[in-house]
Amino acid sequence: MSLSRGSIAALMSLTVLVLCLLLAPIAPWLVKWPAALTVPMTEWVGAGMSAFLALFKPLARGFSWAMSYPMNAAGYVLGQSPWPLVIGLVTAIGWVLGGLRMALLGAAGLGFVLLSGYWHQSMNTLALVVVSVPLAMIMGLAIGILAFEVPRLRGAVQAVLDVMQTVPTFAYLTPLLVLFGFGPVVGLIASAIYAAPPMARNVLLGLERVDAEIREAAVMSGGTRRQQLFLVEIPAAATQIMVGVNQCLMAALSMVIIAAVIGGFDDIGWEVLLTMRKAQFGPAFLAGLVIVVFAILIDRMSAKLAEPRQRHDRRVSWGILLLGGLMSVVFFSQDPATFGAFDSLAEAVDRGVGRFTANHGATLDGIKNGAMFYGLLPLRIGLDDAVLPFTWGFKWTAVHSAIVYGVAGLLAVFLVLRGRVTAGIVAMIVAGILVTGISQLPWPFVLVGVGAIGWISGGWKLSRLCVILLVLIGVSGLWERALLSLYLSGASVFACAVVGGALGLWGALSKTAWAVLRPVCDILQTIPLFVFLIPVLMFFQIGEFSAFLAICMYAVVPMIRYTRHGLVTTPPDLIEAAESAGATRMQILREVRAPYAAPTILLGLNQTILYAFAMLVIAALIGTTGLGQSIYLALGQADVGLGLTAGAAMAILALVADRLVQGFAEERRRALGL
């Protein structure tokens, strides 16, 4: 019987795993990455970057000083402008963009911000966004045009954008802190850098999609290349570019909140961080809601720029502005900080959370400890070390390991006899991982296993790339921390795949279910990462389980959306053919819809993985280990070397996972003839 590529790859991985586990007692270097194979990468990178940054520090400090003026000006204008005028301006913009519904959304949103008592902090946050977004848009527009105009550079630009979007957000802050100094300008610059890639991608995509007829017409008109680009092609790509503006705004807002960690600026992000550190969950929750309101307003209004819009009577918008001006005169002496209508509600939430955790502390601890002792901990360090008398009620022994391997062996034999050779071998590999734990897996097995998956997914080229990138992590001395990050992100992605896949299936089968799920997904996708920490801290405090929940809450949405989208977009002719053959609804779902949706679902899994890695670093604030914690510690110590190497290691893990899943998705598309 000839073995398939999957069976050969699985057999190679299993062989290496068995050999490493058998030889571990006499060759412990097979389990932990040998110190002899590491180099002081952190010190080298730190020294090199410090020398490099020192050359540009005077210029950077001058730029920081220059950028403080528009930032302070924007903050002064927004902070000193009467609040009725600001609300009126946003409401008028809402009317122009989307009519009555958008105007009411703007008025209600900023009304909530006013009544929250965080008006001044919110205006400071808005000032950072107002200054950082134009910078990001200019950089993104320039990069996108450059990549389009110089095809030779397109591959390199795409690679740089990939790296910029996979490098954790905190990793941006460490070198910027050294270069530009402490303060809000660092957050502004970090936001501009972080928000530029989505703008650049959409500019490039929009220009590539301009119809050939439009280009030919521009050439026939006799215009210069510059005129063709700016007068014809960019206007033709305006819809896609506006999508980039939307993503740019959301990325800038998200990064401004994160940058509050080092900004020390009296903005809403700092307010959230301060109240969380003081365990004032009511005020933290209220400040988090303000961020959510801003995110929804910015998302909805900027999204309208990318849609065909109805023309609304401009006189109404001028009337709204006039009303705002009149209200400004009436409430001229009214300090917006005195409103605070929700202060008592925030205090009530704080007291309520305190009472709830006091009354149900045993239940919450039971949930947290159960998940840790019977799920996360065994996955991290293996059943061999996690099963103890005070948790499981007995001590794990070699007999128990033999039983697990025996059961896995019987399952493998059963699957092989049914012709599913690859599944049988994988069952044995899973048993070895469960007994050993992800964080204690032998490094040769990890390299061979990932290389084998890369070979199946995209051939030898992808296999070599994945192995080389992982070797770089080992050589840098971050192997153990990388496995810890891999464990927590892997557990989160698995949970998101199960829960998100089930919810996506439910949404595909029931329009009522999707009517409920869709607004929830919309809200979760607009919430900045920082805010996800608040609800889990309110009930489960600092710890790995809280980090796990926060990652799942953030990363589950792509899995829901892509699963549902893949299942509902099956071509009608395929469904009609299956119905004509007498297939039941479940048979159609299993045999027609699911296979056709597989590439889309895999793309959802890809996005879930990237979301999980992005949130993993933010979750370091509430108790994760691994690379995320290293990046956060490097930020606190201004250790550029550790911050960049740990950030690069995290980006490598995300990049490897991204390429592997994309390879499988592409293979499924080819198999379906798409």
XYZ file of C-alpha atoms in Angstrom, residues 84 86-112 293 296-297 300-301 304 309 312-321 323:
46
model
C -22.450 71.423 22.179
C -18.433 69.430 18.957
C -21.550 67.274 19.292
C -23.284 69.425 16.673
C -20.336 69.088 14.278
C -20.245 65.283 14.594
C -24.039 65.100 14.209
C -23.872 67.294 11.094
C -21.158 65.080 9.599
C -23.329 62.064 10.384
C -26.234 63.667 8.533
C -24.108 64.347 5.447
C -22.704 60.796 5.425
C -25.748 58.724 6.291
C -28.810 60.809 6.908
C -31.000 60.732 9.992
C -29.821 57.371 11.332
C -26.130 58.325 11.208
C -26.854 61.762 12.671
C -28.701 60.205 15.612
C -25.835 57.752 16.107
C -23.343 60.630 16.275
C -25.483 62.660 18.678
C -26.220 59.673 20.934
C -22.597 58.509 20.923
C -21.062 61.838 21.884
C -23.955 62.441 24.280
C -22.927 59.267 26.096
C -18.527 54.290 21.423
C -18.329 52.394 16.611
C -18.713 56.037 15.562
C -19.643 53.470 10.938
C -18.954 56.983 9.673
C -19.894 55.284 4.712
C -24.182 57.711 -0.660
C -28.891 64.727 1.963
C -30.035 68.304 2.287
C -26.969 70.296 3.382
C -29.226 72.921 4.925
C -30.094 70.418 7.657
C -26.406 69.995 8.537
C -25.958 73.783 8.683
C -29.033 73.963 10.897
C -27.545 71.355 13.233
C -24.318 73.358 13.434
C -28.176 74.777 16.923
